[in-house]
Each structure stands twice: as structure tokens, then as C-alpha cells.
């Protein structure tokens, strides 16, 4: 059916179908996207009626020709809501109650004018800007969002609804399958989300000013997740991602954006270092600085121990304990400070090792990969998981394996045979760890069970490498 049967004044109404509107492929401009105002209705003084809204939408030229593009447009579902009223011969809220709420027992789902006024103990909305500020969501008049978001509900009712939808209590399986976006993001009122490239969920999101919601169903796991918030500090997508990580026994963490804190700690550390250089010059010579290799390793493993104490488990063995790494990156000022201290200690250590190579006339190439230690530690502190950059920084430490490998190849003089033997120990630790990771498709159960130990073999490799370097060079210089 084409739109001109109901609203002929909309541009292209004679070729726009109901399916195009359901699919957001109609090209009808989104009335909310008014470039002249942050809130599209801020300048409206007259009554917001159906006629007013249709005429308001009709004034915009099409974004594209029907079926030739995709653009999420609230106008589509606003008009679809009006069409439901015309076809049913009753108000939208009556159709909602008759066709959905009464069929599946939604007791806390409302629509329309004054919907929020009848709710007791409702949560107010807030915006966070160093502290919480109340935000007026308005009276949530159903005349404005209507079929495009005029429903007020609870997470409990949302779960009942989507489980009923997938159980065939509202529409047939054939109709449901037509809604599911298999090879696309959106189809007929349903969004697709994919977790870890494996688990597919279907549902929709919502929002009004500072309130947001999400509702998804994961058929493979028979799991429904409803989320609603009345104030945003951490992104909704981040919360939902971590919920799914918990469900599937994956490591999880909430990111803390702390660039200001990090720079403050870093600046303080540099000032302290400058003060020490002025007051304790004799302790900052090359030979003393080589001891920092021990300090970095001890500090790092102390951080691991603190994480174990916090989680009350010290085995570092099974998959859930890889959350220790999550703790290490997101546990606030203390652990962030540890990582910044490691960063600062690494810089003078690398300088001292480089100077030692020059003094002893040894090839300095095996020292260069150590730069990845401060790079990794600084990045992990600034961009903790689940920030996408975290993976880049945490994996950078793997490339420190190049150091002992180059030492074995380049330091061939007999007097350096001892450090070459120690290099083999560090190299083997890291190679075994990387080998297990590569073989996880062959022995997945073993890798899953002992993932914590496998990670710490890599850690043992690079921490032992800096200890061996500092110890051996100090003896010679």
C-alpha cells in the first residue's frame, strides 16, 4: 500500500510504500533533524495536532528517492502511528492496549498525554557535568512522538514484550522472520546487534533528552536484555557490551576516561624526577639507573598481587581471573598511578641501557624494543578497556620479544655469553605464551582454563628481560 492513500501531501507519497516506511527507506525527512534548532519543537507555539505534524513533515524535501537509501527517520513511524489510528478507528493507545498490552500482560506500559503523571515513584532525569543536574523531560505528550516513541514502559514489561514477540504470541513466525535483519543493520522496525562476531541479537533502542533505553533478544541463547537509564555517564553500548561479557564468561570492565588525571600524575612525576635530579644527582648516574629494571618488575608484579587480593584469588589460572587485567587497567587512581610510575621508571632505564651499550661498544638494537614498555603502560592507563585503543596498547608489549631475540643474534662476543643465556629464558617464556595463544583453535579448553597463566608467562618474559639487562650491564659498567 502506498502512502498517498493516507497522507498524499507528503513528497513522493504515491510511490512510498508502508514497507518502505517500516524499513526507513522512504526518504521522508526526519522532522526532529531541524538544523535551525537543537530541539525541533523549541519554536512551536501552536497546538501540536496530527494535521500540524503531517504538514510539518510535508514541508521538507525528500532525503532520497524511495528504496534508494536508508535513513532512520522518526517521521516514518509517526505517520505509521497515525495510519494505525485511521485503520483501527480508535486512538493509538487503545490499539496498543488491545493488540499488545492486554495480550501479553503489560501492566506498566503507558502511552500518550500525561503518561508520566499517573506513574508513582517515577525516576527523575539528570545530566552529569561534574555533578548531577535535573533535566525536565517534559510531559512526554503522546501527540508528538506518538508511534515514533510515545510509549512509556519499564524494563520488566520490555522483557515480557520481546519474549512474547519471539514466542509467537503477538505475530506469526513468518511475520517475525520478515522483521529480522539477517544481512543488514535494520529491517521493519528491528535492529541487529552482534556480540563478539558470534552472538546475534534483535531489538531496538530509544531515547529522550538524557534518558536512554535498549531492548534486545538473543535467540541462540534465549536471553532478553532490557536496559533503561535516567542519566548518562558511561555509554549505554558499553554497559550492554559488559552485560554480554558477563553472560558469556568473558573478561569485562567499565572504561574510565582519565586523560586529565593521567596527565596530572605524569606531570607530578616529572616534577618529582627533576627535583630528585637536582637534590640527589649522585643517585641518578648510569650505574644506579640500571637498578630500575628490578624496580619496574617488582612494581608490576606487586600490581598483579594487589589485583589478586582484591579478587580474593591468587591462582591467576582460569578465564574469570583474566578480570585481574581488567582491574589492573580500570581500578582507579592507585593502579593508574602504578602504570604511570612504570612509564616514568622505564624512560631513564632505557636511557641507561643505551648509554651502557655505547660505553661497552655493544650493538644497541636489542635495547630499542624496550620503548614499547612505557608506550604500552601509558596507553593502558589512558585508554582502559573496553576502549578500542586498549587492545593496541596491551598487545604492544608482545613486541618486546624482539629484544632478547636480537640479543641472541647480535651479542656474539664470549664475554656476553651469560646475558645471551639469560635472553633465551626470557625468549622462551614469551614464545611459549604466544604459542598457546596461536594454538587456541587446536586446544581451546586448555587455553581457556589456563588463560591467566598463559598471559603471565608473557609478563614474566618481558619483566625478566629488563631485570637481566639491568643486572648484567650494571656488573660490567
CSV table of C-alpha atoms in Angstrom, one decimal, residues 103-296:
chain,number,residue,atom,x,y,z
A,103,UNK,CA,-2.5,-9.9,25.1
A,104,UNK,CA,0.8,-10.4,27.0
A,105,UNK,CA,0.0,-8.8,30.3
A,106,UNK,CA,2.0,-5.5,30.2
A,107,UNK,CA,0.9,-3.8,33.5
A,108,UNK,CA,3.4,-0.8,33.5
A,109,UNK,CA,3.2,0.3,29.9
A,110,UNK,CA,1.5,3.6,29.0
A,111,UNK,CA,1.0,5.9,26.0
A,112,UNK,CA,0.1,9.5,25.3
A,113,UNK,CA,-0.7,12.7,27.0
A,114,UNK,CA,0.1,12.8,30.7
A,115,UNK,CA,1.5,9.2,30.7
A,116,UNK,CA,4.1,10.2,33.3
A,117,UNK,CA,1.7,12.0,35.6
A,118,UNK,CA,0.0,8.7,36.6
A,119,UNK,CA,3.2,6.9,37.5
A,120,UNK,CA,4.1,6.8,41.2
A,121,UNK,CA,7.7,6.9,42.4
A,122,UNK,CA,9.0,7.7,38.9
A,123,UNK,CA,12.7,8.3,38.5
A,124,UNK,CA,13.6,11.9,37.5
A,125,UNK,CA,16.1,12.5,34.8
A,126,UNK,CA,19.6,14.1,35.3
A,127,UNK,CA,22.5,15.3,33.2
A,128,UNK,CA,26.0,14.9,34.6
A,129,UNK,CA,28.5,17.7,34.3
A,130,UNK,CA,31.0,17.3,37.2
A,131,UNK,CA,27.8,16.9,39.2
A,132,UNK,CA,24.2,15.9,38.5
A,133,UNK,CA,21.7,18.5,37.2
A,134,UNK,CA,18.0,17.7,37.0
A,135,UNK,CA,16.5,17.7,33.4
A,136,UNK,CA,12.9,18.3,32.6
A,137,UNK,CA,11.8,15.5,30.2
A,138,UNK,CA,8.6,17.5,29.6
A,139,UNK,CA,5.1,16.0,29.9
A,140,UNK,CA,6.0,13.4,27.3
A,141,UNK,CA,3.0,14.2,25.2
A,142,UNK,CA,2.0,11.3,23.1
A,143,UNK,CA,0.9,13.7,20.4
A,144,UNK,CA,4.5,14.5,19.5
A,145,UNK,CA,6.4,11.2,19.4
A,146,UNK,CA,3.3,9.0,19.0
A,147,UNK,CA,4.2,5.9,17.1
A,148,UNK,CA,7.8,7.1,16.9
A,149,UNK,CA,8.4,6.9,20.7
A,150,UNK,CA,5.3,7.8,22.6
A,151,UNK,CA,5.3,4.7,24.8
A,152,UNK,CA,6.5,4.8,28.4
A,153,UNK,CA,7.4,1.4,30.0
A,154,UNK,CA,9.6,-0.4,32.4
A,155,UNK,CA,12.5,-2.9,31.8
A,156,UNK,CA,10.2,-5.7,33.3
A,157,UNK,CA,7.5,-5.0,30.7
A,158,UNK,CA,10.0,-4.6,27.9
A,159,UNK,CA,11.3,-8.1,28.6
A,160,UNK,CA,7.8,-9.6,28.7
A,161,UNK,CA,7.1,-7.9,25.3
A,162,UNK,CA,10.1,-9.1,23.4
A,163,UNK,CA,9.9,-12.6,24.8
A,164,UNK,CA,6.3,-12.7,23.7
A,165,UNK,CA,7.2,-11.4,20.3
A,166,UNK,CA,9.8,-14.1,19.7
A,167,UNK,CA,7.5,-16.8,21.2
A,168,UNK,CA,4.8,-16.1,18.6
A,169,UNK,CA,2.3,-14.6,21.0
A,170,UNK,CA,1.9,-11.4,19.0
A,171,UNK,CA,2.6,-12.2,15.4
A,172,UNK,CA,3.3,-15.4,13.4
A,173,UNK,CA,6.8,-16.8,12.9
A,174,UNK,CA,6.6,-15.9,9.2
A,175,UNK,CA,5.9,-12.2,10.1
A,176,UNK,CA,8.7,-12.3,12.7
A,177,UNK,CA,11.2,-13.6,10.2
A,178,UNK,CA,10.3,-10.8,7.8
A,179,UNK,CA,11.3,-8.3,10.6
A,180,UNK,CA,14.7,-9.9,11.3
A,181,UNK,CA,17.6,-8.1,9.6
A,182,UNK,CA,19.8,-11.0,8.6
A,183,UNK,CA,22.3,-9.3,6.3
A,184,UNK,CA,21.6,-5.7,7.2
A,185,UNK,CA,21.5,-3.5,10.2
A,186,UNK,CA,17.8,-2.6,10.2
A,187,UNK,CA,14.6,-4.2,8.9
A,188,UNK,CA,10.9,-3.5,9.5
A,189,UNK,CA,11.3,-2.0,13.0
A,190,UNK,CA,14.1,-4.3,14.2
A,191,UNK,CA,17.8,-3.6,14.7
A,192,UNK,CA,20.5,-6.2,14.6
A,193,UNK,CA,23.4,-6.2,17.1
A,194,UNK,CA,26.3,-8.7,17.0
A,195,UNK,CA,28.4,-9.5,20.1
A,196,UNK,CA,32.0,-10.9,19.6
A,197,UNK,CA,31.2,-11.6,15.9
A,198,UNK,CA,29.1,-14.6,17.0
A,199,UNK,CA,26.0,-13.8,19.0
A,200,UNK,CA,23.3,-12.0,17.1
A,201,UNK,CA,20.6,-10.0,18.9
A,202,UNK,CA,17.5,-8.3,17.6
A,203,UNK,CA,15.6,-5.4,19.1
A,204,UNK,CA,15.7,-1.6,19.2
A,205,UNK,CA,16.9,1.4,21.2
A,206,UNK,CA,15.2,4.5,22.4
A,207,UNK,CA,15.9,7.9,24.0
A,208,UNK,CA,14.5,11.2,25.1
A,209,UNK,CA,16.8,14.1,26.1
A,210,UNK,CA,19.0,12.4,28.8
A,211,UNK,CA,17.1,9.2,29.1
A,212,UNK,CA,18.0,6.1,27.0
A,213,UNK,CA,16.9,2.5,26.6
A,214,UNK,CA,17.7,-0.6,24.8
A,215,UNK,CA,15.8,-3.9,24.3
A,216,UNK,CA,17.4,-6.9,22.6
A,217,UNK,CA,16.7,-10.6,22.3
A,218,UNK,CA,19.4,-13.2,21.5
A,219,UNK,CA,17.6,-16.3,20.1
A,220,UNK,CA,20.7,-18.5,20.2
A,221,UNK,CA,20.9,-18.1,24.0
A,222,UNK,CA,17.2,-17.4,24.6
A,223,UNK,CA,18.3,-14.3,26.5
A,224,UNK,CA,16.5,-11.0,26.6
A,225,UNK,CA,18.2,-7.8,27.9
A,226,UNK,CA,16.3,-4.6,28.7
A,227,UNK,CA,18.2,-1.5,29.8
A,228,UNK,CA,17.0,1.9,30.8
A,229,UNK,CA,18.8,4.9,32.3
A,230,UNK,CA,17.7,8.3,33.5
A,231,UNK,CA,21.2,9.8,33.4
A,232,UNK,CA,24.3,9.0,31.3
A,233,UNK,CA,27.9,8.9,32.4
A,234,UNK,CA,29.0,5.7,30.8
A,235,UNK,CA,27.8,5.0,27.3
A,236,UNK,CA,24.8,2.6,27.0
A,237,UNK,CA,26.6,0.5,24.4
A,238,UNK,CA,29.5,0.0,26.9
A,239,UNK,CA,27.1,-1.2,29.6
A,240,UNK,CA,25.4,-3.6,27.4
A,241,UNK,CA,28.6,-5.0,26.0
A,242,UNK,CA,29.8,-5.7,29.5
A,243,UNK,CA,26.5,-7.4,30.4
A,244,UNK,CA,27.0,-9.8,27.5
A,245,UNK,CA,30.6,-10.4,28.5
A,246,UNK,CA,29.4,-11.4,32.0
A,247,UNK,CA,26.8,-13.7,30.5
A,248,UNK,CA,29.4,-15.4,28.3
A,249,UNK,CA,32.0,-15.5,31.0
A,250,UNK,CA,34.3,-13.1,29.2
A,251,UNK,CA,36.6,-10.5,31.0
A,252,UNK,CA,34.8,-7.2,31.5
A,253,UNK,CA,35.4,-3.7,32.7
A,254,UNK,CA,34.0,-0.3,32.6
A,255,UNK,CA,36.2,2.3,31.0
A,256,UNK,CA,37.2,5.4,32.9
A,257,UNK,CA,38.2,8.3,30.8
A,258,UNK,CA,41.1,9.8,32.8
A,259,UNK,CA,43.3,11.7,30.5
A,260,UNK,CA,43.3,14.7,32.8
A,261,UNK,CA,44.1,12.6,35.8
A,262,UNK,CA,46.8,10.8,33.9
A,263,UNK,CA,48.5,14.0,32.7
A,264,UNK,CA,48.3,15.4,36.2
A,265,UNK,CA,50.1,12.3,37.6
A,266,UNK,CA,52.6,12.3,34.8
A,267,UNK,CA,53.4,16.0,35.3
A,268,UNK,CA,53.8,15.5,39.1
A,269,UNK,CA,56.1,12.6,38.4
A,270,UNK,CA,58.3,14.6,36.1
A,271,UNK,CA,58.5,17.4,38.6
A,272,UNK,CA,59.5,14.9,41.3
A,273,UNK,CA,62.1,13.4,38.9
A,274,UNK,CA,63.5,16.9,38.2
A,275,UNK,CA,63.7,17.6,42.0
A,276,UNK,CA,65.5,14.4,42.6
A,277,UNK,CA,67.9,15.2,39.8
A,278,UNK,CA,68.8,18.4,41.5
A,279,UNK,CA,69.0,17.2,45.1
A,280,UNK,CA,70.2,13.6,44.5
A,281,UNK,CA,72.4,13.8,41.5
A,282,UNK,CA,74.8,11.1,42.6
A,283,UNK,CA,71.9,8.5,42.7
A,284,UNK,CA,70.9,9.3,39.1
A,285,UNK,CA,74.1,8.2,37.4
A,286,UNK,CA,74.2,5.4,34.9
A,287,UNK,CA,75.0,2.6,37.3
A,288,UNK,CA,72.2,3.5,39.8
A,289,UNK,CA,69.7,3.9,37.0
A,290,UNK,CA,70.4,0.3,35.8
A,291,UNK,CA,68.7,-0.9,39.1
A,292,UNK,CA,65.4,0.4,37.8
A,293,UNK,CA,65.0,-2.9,35.9
A,294,UNK,CA,64.4,-4.6,39.2
A,295,UNK,CA,62.1,-1.7,40.4
A,296,UNK,CA,59.9,-1.9,37.3
